[in-house]
Amino acid sequence: MTNSKELVEMALKREEVERVPFCAPFQGYWALGLENVTVMDSINNPKIAAEAQYRAAEGCRMDSVEVMWDWLLPAEALGCKVKIPEHGTIPTVSHIVNGPEDLDKIKLPDINKFYRFKAAKETAGHMSERLGKDHFLIASILSPFTLAGEIRGVDNLMVDSFMDEDFVMALIKKSVEITKAFTEEIVSWDIDAVIICDPTASGDLISAEDYVRFSKGPMSELGAVIRKAGKMHINHICGDTSDRLDIVADTGCVAFSVDKQVDVGEAVSRMKNRMAIIGNVDPAGTLFSGTPDDVRRETRRCLEKGGKRGYLLGSGCDIPVGAKYENILAMSDAVMNF
Ligand SMILES: [Zn+2]
């Protein structure tokens, strides 16, 4: 009998599967919220952070499980100020680069001594011990382009991209170096895949042309680190990316996690010889605000469109903190009974 890990691997390799795998793909912060573990508690106590994931992973029969969700952590490691919320992603609130004169401020930190990375590593260790044998384990990390936005401020970066391309290129080059160093550590863990998250290259923020100009190359470089270590390389970009699926496939990834705006049926059929597609139940509209019936309906619609080759069912982006357990269970039930 095929276990979850094997099933996910088959789907990622675009082999025909008996059942479409349930690949959340981002349950980390949601599962912490579910057990009322604050972000600070999760950092201070990796064992509790890991335990908070088990009800989500096992109760909702997730075939893949996110074992590192603190994907923005390099920003603070570089010296940006952050504000740790009770729940959810840790936002960057101040940026270390105010102009080209600050590029030298970007220095490779002592990665393994950084408190959030130490916690992430320990948490992933606990999770792979408990789940690693039969679940497909994924770590999330930010793309070089998104890191550049954290270091500089996303709005500033958007202006720079028109006004001073050389500066942006230099910033991205530094960001490649930093994200590579983190990723080289992550791929040495007992995990199966790394998802490169690139919200700043969202289809709603930059054009396909600018994605090629600023993010595609760096994403490929980071992906090469993942692939070279024998792990699977997956990308995630928020917003409507229908116009750049081929370009994303050019980064060499095995799969692309797409947001709710993308038509899954079209994406799977267009990419059938290039990469698998993961998605894309509406996170806010359905998983957070909908009823279990709404979730089941939309999940079935995705499954009908996605088919059984090169497709994995998941949320379009992070499962929102505060989404009801019953809703995620309904998503799972719909997959298992399809
Ligand atoms: Zn997203």
PDB file of N, CA, C and O in Angstrom, residues 86-143:
ATOM      1  N   GLU A  86       1.013  37.540  18.440  1.00  0.00           N
ATOM      2  CA  GLU A  86       0.547  36.360  19.183  1.00  0.00           C
ATOM      3  C   GLU A  86       0.484  35.155  18.247  1.00  0.00           C
ATOM      4  O   GLU A  86       0.922  34.073  18.565  1.00  0.00           O
ATOM      5  N   HIS A  87      -0.094  35.420  17.053  1.00  0.00           N
ATOM      6  CA  HIS A  87      -0.294  34.330  16.097  1.00  0.00           C
ATOM      7  C   HIS A  87       0.033  34.806  14.681  1.00  0.00           C
ATOM      8  O   HIS A  87      -0.145  35.975  14.364  1.00  0.00           O
ATOM      9  N   GLY A  88       0.494  33.898  13.863  1.00  0.00           N
ATOM     10  CA  GLY A  88       0.708  34.206  12.446  1.00  0.00           C
ATOM     11  C   GLY A  88       2.137  34.629  12.118  1.00  0.00           C
ATOM     12  O   GLY A  88       2.997  34.726  12.991  1.00  0.00           O
ATOM     13  N   THR A  89       2.349  34.872  10.833  1.00  0.00           N
ATOM     14  CA  THR A  89       3.668  35.222  10.300  1.00  0.00           C
ATOM     15  C   THR A  89       4.249  36.445  11.010  1.00  0.00           C
ATOM     16  O   THR A  89       3.529  37.385  11.323  1.00  0.00           O
ATOM     17  N   ILE A  90       5.556  36.423  11.227  1.00  0.00           N
ATOM     18  CA  ILE A  90       6.227  37.526  11.926  1.00  0.00           C
ATOM     19  C   ILE A  90       6.594  38.625  10.923  1.00  0.00           C
ATOM     20  O   ILE A  90       7.471  38.427  10.074  1.00  0.00           O
ATOM     21  N   PRO A  91       5.932  39.793  10.999  1.00  0.00           N
ATOM     22  CA  PRO A  91       6.236  40.827  10.010  1.00  0.00           C
ATOM     23  C   PRO A  91       7.516  41.598  10.326  1.00  0.00           C
ATOM     24  O   PRO A  91       7.884  41.764  11.487  1.00  0.00           O
ATOM     25  N   THR A  92       8.182  42.053   9.268  1.00  0.00           N
ATOM     26  CA  THR A  92       9.370  42.900   9.391  1.00  0.00           C
ATOM     27  C   THR A  92       8.868  44.338   9.515  1.00  0.00           C
ATOM     28  O   THR A  92       8.085  44.785   8.688  1.00  0.00           O
ATOM     29  N   VAL A  93       9.324  45.064  10.541  1.00  0.00           N
ATOM     30  CA  VAL A  93       8.802  46.427  10.707  1.00  0.00           C
ATOM     31  C   VAL A  93       9.827  47.517  10.398  1.00  0.00           C
ATOM     32  O   VAL A  93       9.446  48.664  10.160  1.00  0.00           O
ATOM     33  N   SER A  94      11.125  47.197  10.413  1.00  0.00           N
ATOM     34  CA  SER A  94      12.088  48.209   9.959  1.00  0.00           C
ATOM     35  C   SER A  94      13.130  47.534   9.083  1.00  0.00           C
ATOM     36  O   SER A  94      13.412  46.352   9.233  1.00  0.00           O
ATOM     37  N   HIS A  95      13.667  48.317   8.163  1.00  0.00           N
ATOM     38  CA  HIS A  95      14.511  47.743   7.118  1.00  0.00           C
ATOM     39  C   HIS A  95      15.935  48.269   7.268  1.00  0.00           C
ATOM     40  O   HIS A  95      16.129  49.418   7.642  1.00  0.00           O
ATOM     41  N   ILE A  96      16.910  47.429   6.975  1.00  0.00           N
ATOM     42  CA  ILE A  96      18.300  47.852   7.243  1.00  0.00           C
ATOM     43  C   ILE A  96      18.931  48.608   6.083  1.00  0.00           C
ATOM     44  O   ILE A  96      19.975  49.213   6.249  1.00  0.00           O
ATOM     45  N   VAL A  97      18.301  48.580   4.923  1.00  0.00           N
ATOM     46  CA  VAL A  97      18.924  49.240   3.768  1.00  0.00           C
ATOM     47  C   VAL A  97      18.086  50.440   3.318  1.00  0.00           C
ATOM     48  O   VAL A  97      16.962  50.286   2.859  1.00  0.00           O
ATOM     49  N   ASN A  98      18.643  51.624   3.486  1.00  0.00           N
ATOM     50  CA  ASN A  98      17.947  52.842   3.067  1.00  0.00           C
ATOM     51  C   ASN A  98      18.413  53.374   1.733  1.00  0.00           C
ATOM     52  O   ASN A  98      17.866  54.357   1.222  1.00  0.00           O
ATOM     53  N   GLY A  99      19.450  52.770   1.191  1.00  0.00           N
ATOM     54  CA  GLY A  99      19.962  53.205  -0.106  1.00  0.00           C
ATOM     55  C   GLY A  99      21.207  52.413  -0.445  1.00  0.00           C
ATOM     56  O   GLY A  99      21.654  51.588   0.369  1.00  0.00           O
ATOM     57  N   PRO A 100      21.767  52.649  -1.646  1.00  0.00           N
ATOM     58  CA  PRO A 100      22.925  51.873  -2.081  1.00  0.00           C
ATOM     59  C   PRO A 100      24.085  51.915  -1.075  1.00  0.00           C
ATOM     60  O   PRO A 100      24.851  50.956  -0.959  1.00  0.00           O
ATOM     61  N   GLU A 101      24.171  53.024  -0.304  1.00  0.00           N
ATOM     62  CA  GLU A 101      25.271  53.150   0.652  1.00  0.00           C
ATOM     63  C   GLU A 101      25.177  52.128   1.787  1.00  0.00           C
ATOM     64  O   GLU A 101      26.163  51.892   2.496  1.00  0.00           O
ATOM     65  N   ASP A 102      23.983  51.522   1.937  1.00  0.00           N
ATOM     66  CA  ASP A 102      23.815  50.566   3.038  1.00  0.00           C
ATOM     67  C   ASP A 102      24.035  49.107   2.634  1.00  0.00           C
ATOM     68  O   ASP A 102      23.865  48.210   3.463  1.00  0.00           O
ATOM     69  N   LEU A 103      24.380  48.880   1.392  1.00  0.00           N
ATOM     70  CA  LEU A 103      24.517  47.484   0.938  1.00  0.00           C
ATOM     71  C   LEU A 103      25.518  46.693   1.779  1.00  0.00           C
ATOM     72  O   LEU A 103      25.345  45.492   2.005  1.00  0.00           O
ATOM     73  N   ASP A 104      26.549  47.395   2.268  1.00  0.00           N
ATOM     74  CA  ASP A 104      27.568  46.702   3.073  1.00  0.00           C
ATOM     75  C   ASP A 104      27.048  46.251   4.428  1.00  0.00           C
ATOM     76  O   ASP A 104      27.693  45.460   5.117  1.00  0.00           O
ATOM     77  N   LYS A 105      25.867  46.773   4.804  1.00  0.00           N
ATOM     78  CA  LYS A 105      25.289  46.358   6.089  1.00  0.00           C
ATOM     79  C   LYS A 105      24.760  44.928   6.035  1.00  0.00           C
ATOM     80  O   LYS A 105      24.466  44.330   7.069  1.00  0.00           O
ATOM     81  N   ILE A 106      24.603  44.416   4.811  1.00  0.00           N
ATOM     82  CA  ILE A 106      24.065  43.053   4.678  1.00  0.00           C
ATOM     83  C   ILE A 106      25.211  42.059   4.826  1.00  0.00           C
ATOM     84  O   ILE A 106      26.015  41.878   3.914  1.00  0.00           O
ATOM     85  N   LYS A 107      25.278  41.472   6.006  1.00  0.00           N
ATOM     86  CA  LYS A 107      26.368  40.519   6.269  1.00  0.00           C
ATOM     87  C   LYS A 107      25.798  39.183   6.707  1.00  0.00           C
ATOM     88  O   LYS A 107      24.841  39.134   7.484  1.00  0.00           O
ATOM     89  N   LEU A 108      26.410  38.124   6.211  1.00  0.00           N
ATOM     90  CA  LEU A 108      25.943  36.783   6.542  1.00  0.00           C
ATOM     91  C   LEU A 108      25.970  36.576   8.064  1.00  0.00           C
ATOM     92  O   LEU A 108      27.024  36.653   8.676  1.00  0.00           O
ATOM     93  N   PRO A 109      24.803  36.328   8.668  1.00  0.00           N
ATOM     94  CA  PRO A 109      24.774  36.135  10.124  1.00  0.00           C
ATOM     95  C   PRO A 109      25.253  34.736  10.509  1.00  0.00           C
ATOM     96  O   PRO A 109      25.396  33.872   9.639  1.00  0.00           O
ATOM     97  N   ASP A 110      25.484  34.546  11.789  1.00  0.00           N
ATOM     98  CA  ASP A 110      25.821  33.211  12.289  1.00  0.00           C
ATOM     99  C   ASP A 110      24.510  32.418  12.390  1.00  0.00           C
ATOM    100  O   ASP A 110      23.827  32.416  13.414  1.00  0.00           O
ATOM    101  N   ILE A 111      24.200  31.774  11.284  1.00  0.00           N
ATOM    102  CA  ILE A 111      22.881  31.163  11.094  1.00  0.00           C
ATOM    103  C   ILE A 111      22.466  30.251  12.242  1.00  0.00           C
ATOM    104  O   ILE A 111      21.383  30.381  12.799  1.00  0.00           O
ATOM    105  N   ASN A 112      23.341  29.340  12.605  1.00  0.00           N
ATOM    106  CA  ASN A 112      22.948  28.336  13.592  1.00  0.00           C
ATOM    107  C   ASN A 112      22.871  28.879  15.015  1.00  0.00           C
ATOM    108  O   ASN A 112      22.439  28.175  15.919  1.00  0.00           O
ATOM    109  N   LYS A 113      23.289  30.126  15.193  1.00  0.00           N
ATOM    110  CA  LYS A 113      23.153  30.719  16.533  1.00  0.00           C
ATOM    111  C   LYS A 113      21.911  31.609  16.618  1.00  0.00           C
ATOM    112  O   LYS A 113      21.558  32.092  17.695  1.00  0.00           O
ATOM    113  N   PHE A 114      21.253  31.857  15.495  1.00  0.00           N
ATOM    114  CA  PHE A 114      20.101  32.748  15.486  1.00  0.00           C
ATOM    115  C   PHE A 114      18.898  32.045  16.120  1.00  0.00           C
ATOM    116  O   PHE A 114      18.515  30.943  15.711  1.00  0.00           O
ATOM    117  N   TYR A 115      18.288  32.703  17.131  1.00  0.00           N
ATOM    118  CA  TYR A 115      17.305  31.998  17.980  1.00  0.00           C
ATOM    119  C   TYR A 115      16.137  31.416  17.200  1.00  0.00           C
ATOM    120  O   TYR A 115      15.690  30.286  17.474  1.00  0.00           O
ATOM    121  N   ARG A 116      15.633  32.123  16.190  1.00  0.00           N
ATOM    122  CA  ARG A 116      14.475  31.590  15.466  1.00  0.00           C
ATOM    123  C   ARG A 116      14.867  30.396  14.599  1.00  0.00           C
ATOM    124  O   ARG A 116      14.093  29.458  14.416  1.00  0.00           O
ATOM    125  N   PHE A 117      16.065  30.435  14.065  1.00  0.00           N
ATOM    126  CA  PHE A 117      16.501  29.315  13.223  1.00  0.00           C
ATOM    127  C   PHE A 117      16.781  28.079  14.077  1.00  0.00           C
ATOM    128  O   PHE A 117      16.454  26.952  13.687  1.00  0.00           O
ATOM    129  N   LYS A 118      17.371  28.308  15.253  1.00  0.00           N
ATOM    130  CA  LYS A 118      17.622  27.193  16.164  1.00  0.00           C
ATOM    131  C   LYS A 118      16.311  26.504  16.533  1.00  0.00           C
ATOM    132  O   LYS A 118      16.207  25.276  16.550  1.00  0.00           O
ATOM    133  N   ALA A 119      15.288  27.334  16.806  1.00  0.00           N
ATOM    134  CA  ALA A 119      13.976  26.788  17.166  1.00  0.00           C
ATOM    135  C   ALA A 119      13.363  26.020  15.992  1.00  0.00           C
ATOM    136  O   ALA A 119      12.820  24.925  16.158  1.00  0.00           O
ATOM    137  N   ALA A 120      13.478  26.602  14.796  1.00  0.00           N
ATOM    138  CA  ALA A 120      12.900  25.957  13.607  1.00  0.00           C
ATOM    139  C   ALA A 120      13.543  24.590  13.369  1.00  0.00           C
ATOM    140  O   ALA A 120      12.865  23.604  13.068  1.00  0.00           O
ATOM    141  N   LYS A 121      14.851  24.563  13.534  1.00  0.00           N
ATOM    142  CA  LYS A 121      15.582  23.317  13.301  1.00  0.00           C
ATOM    143  C   LYS A 121      15.169  22.246  14.316  1.00  0.00           C
ATOM    144  O   LYS A 121      14.933  21.093  13.952  1.00  0.00           O
ATOM    145  N   GLU A 122      15.073  22.650  15.570  1.00  0.00           N
ATOM    146  CA  GLU A 122      14.710  21.690  16.605  1.00  0.00           C
ATOM    147  C   GLU A 122      13.272  21.187  16.400  1.00  0.00           C
ATOM    148  O   GLU A 122      12.994  20.003  16.547  1.00  0.00           O
ATOM    149  N   THR A 123      12.378  22.108  16.036  1.00  0.00           N
ATOM    150  CA  THR A 123      10.984  21.738  15.777  1.00  0.00           C
ATOM    151  C   THR A 123      10.911  20.730  14.629  1.00  0.00           C
ATOM    152  O   THR A 123      10.241  19.702  14.720  1.00  0.00           O
ATOM    153  N   ALA A 124      11.609  21.040  13.549  1.00  0.00           N
ATOM    154  CA  ALA A 124      11.607  20.143  12.387  1.00  0.00           C
ATOM    155  C   ALA A 124      12.148  18.776  12.768  1.00  0.00           C
ATOM    156  O   ALA A 124      11.657  17.741  12.300  1.00  0.00           O
ATOM    157  N   GLY A 125      13.139  18.758  13.660  1.00  0.00           N
ATOM    158  CA  GLY A 125      13.721  17.489  14.127  1.00  0.00           C
ATOM    159  C   GLY A 125      12.678  16.634  14.842  1.00  0.00           C
ATOM    160  O   GLY A 125      12.539  15.441  14.552  1.00  0.00           O
ATOM    161  N   HIS A 126      11.940  17.276  15.767  1.00  0.00           N
ATOM    162  CA  HIS A 126      10.880  16.534  16.476  1.00  0.00           C
ATOM    163  C   HIS A 126       9.850  16.007  15.484  1.00  0.00           C
ATOM    164  O   HIS A 126       9.401  14.864  15.574  1.00  0.00           O
ATOM    165  N   MET A 127       9.482  16.844  14.534  1.00  0.00           N
ATOM    166  CA  MET A 127       8.422  16.446  13.603  1.00  0.00           C
ATOM    167  C   MET A 127       8.871  15.333  12.678  1.00  0.00           C
ATOM    168  O   MET A 127       8.091  14.442  12.347  1.00  0.00           O
ATOM    169  N   SER A 128      10.129  15.368  12.271  1.00  0.00           N
ATOM    170  CA  SER A 128      10.545  14.309  11.347  1.00  0.00           C
ATOM    171  C   SER A 128      10.682  12.980  12.084  1.00  0.00           C
ATOM    172  O   SER A 128      10.452  11.920  11.513  1.00  0.00           O
ATOM    173  N   GLU A 129      10.999  13.063  13.378  1.00  0.00           N
ATOM    174  CA  GLU A 129      11.049  11.832  14.161  1.00  0.00           C
ATOM    175  C   GLU A 129       9.669  11.167  14.231  1.00  0.00           C
ATOM    176  O   GLU A 129       9.540   9.960  14.074  1.00  0.00           O
ATOM    177  N   ARG A 130       8.657  12.001  14.438  1.00  0.00           N
ATOM    178  CA  ARG A 130       7.302  11.440  14.613  1.00  0.00           C
ATOM    179  C   ARG A 130       6.607  11.148  13.278  1.00  0.00           C
ATOM    180  O   ARG A 130       5.875  10.166  13.147  1.00  0.00           O
ATOM    181  N   LEU A 131       6.832  12.025  12.293  1.00  0.00           N
ATOM    182  CA  LEU A 131       6.030  11.931  11.061  1.00  0.00           C
ATOM    183  C   LEU A 131       6.821  11.511   9.822  1.00  0.00           C
ATOM    184  O   LEU A 131       6.239  11.180   8.797  1.00  0.00           O
ATOM    185  N   GLY A 132       8.150  11.566   9.946  1.00  0.00           N
ATOM    186  CA  GLY A 132       8.995  11.467   8.750  1.00  0.00           C
ATOM    187  C   GLY A 132       8.928  10.153   7.998  1.00  0.00           C
ATOM    188  O   GLY A 132       9.228  10.109   6.812  1.00  0.00           O
ATOM    189  N   LYS A 133       8.539   9.081   8.693  1.00  0.00           N
ATOM    190  CA  LYS A 133       8.563   7.786   8.030  1.00  0.00           C
ATOM    191  C   LYS A 133       7.512   7.708   6.922  1.00  0.00           C
ATOM    192  O   LYS A 133       7.770   7.194   5.844  1.00  0.00           O
ATOM    193  N   ASP A 134       6.314   8.223   7.218  1.00  0.00           N
ATOM    194  CA  ASP A 134       5.278   8.076   6.188  1.00  0.00           C
ATOM    195  C   ASP A 134       4.657   9.379   5.704  1.00  0.00           C
ATOM    196  O   ASP A 134       3.762   9.354   4.875  1.00  0.00           O
ATOM    197  N   HIS A 135       5.106  10.538   6.224  1.00  0.00           N
ATOM    198  CA  HIS A 135       4.607  11.811   5.700  1.00  0.00           C
ATOM    199  C   HIS A 135       5.693  12.489   4.869  1.00  0.00           C
ATOM    200  O   HIS A 135       6.877  12.296   5.116  1.00  0.00           O
ATOM    201  N   PHE A 136       5.256  13.315   3.943  1.00  0.00           N
ATOM    202  CA  PHE A 136       6.181  14.083   3.105  1.00  0.00           C
ATOM    203  C   PHE A 136       6.425  15.416   3.818  1.00  0.00           C
ATOM    204  O   PHE A 136       5.486  16.187   4.051  1.00  0.00           O
ATOM    205  N   LEU A 137       7.676  15.693   4.178  1.00  0.00           N
ATOM    206  CA  LEU A 137       7.980  16.858   5.019  1.00  0.00           C
ATOM    207  C   LEU A 137       8.572  18.019   4.216  1.00  0.00           C
ATOM    208  O   LEU A 137       9.505  17.842   3.434  1.00  0.00           O
ATOM    209  N   ILE A 138       8.000  19.195   4.458  1.00  0.00           N
ATOM    210  CA  ILE A 138       8.378  20.376   3.676  1.00  0.00           C
ATOM    211  C   ILE A 138       8.821  21.519   4.591  1.00  0.00           C
ATOM    212  O   ILE A 138       8.170  21.808   5.595  1.00  0.00           O
ATOM    213  N   ALA A 139       9.917  22.165   4.229  1.00  0.00           N
ATOM    214  CA  ALA A 139      10.346  23.398   4.915  1.00  0.00           C
ATOM    215  C   ALA A 139      10.082  24.580   3.994  1.00  0.00           C
ATOM    216  O   ALA A 139      10.281  24.491   2.786  1.00  0.00           O
ATOM    217  N   SER A 140       9.617  25.699   4.581  1.00  0.00           N
ATOM    218  CA  SER A 140       9.341  26.897   3.780  1.00  0.00           C
ATOM    219  C   SER A 140      10.441  27.936   3.999  1.00  0.00           C
ATOM    220  O   SER A 140      10.852  28.161   5.135  1.00  0.00           O
ATOM    221  N   ILE A 141      10.873  28.557   2.917  1.00  0.00           N
ATOM    222  CA  ILE A 141      11.868  29.630   3.023  1.00  0.00           C
ATOM    223  C   ILE A 141      11.529  30.705   1.992  1.00  0.00           C
ATOM    224  O   ILE A 141      10.915  30.421   0.980  1.00  0.00           O
ATOM    225  N   LEU A 142      11.940  31.934   2.281  1.00  0.00           N
ATOM    226  CA  LEU A 142      11.593  33.011   1.353  1.00  0.00           C
ATOM    227  C   LEU A 142      12.571  33.065   0.167  1.00  0.00           C
ATOM    228  O   LEU A 142      13.718  32.635   0.270  1.00  0.00           O
ATOM    229  N   SER A 143      12.086  33.615  -0.937  1.00  0.00           N
ATOM    230  CA  SER A 143      12.921  33.744  -2.131  1.00  0.00           C
ATOM    231  C   SER A 143      13.870  34.924  -1.962  1.00  0.00           C
ATOM    232  O   SER A 143      13.627  35.816  -1.145  1.00  0.00           O
TER     233      SER A 143
END
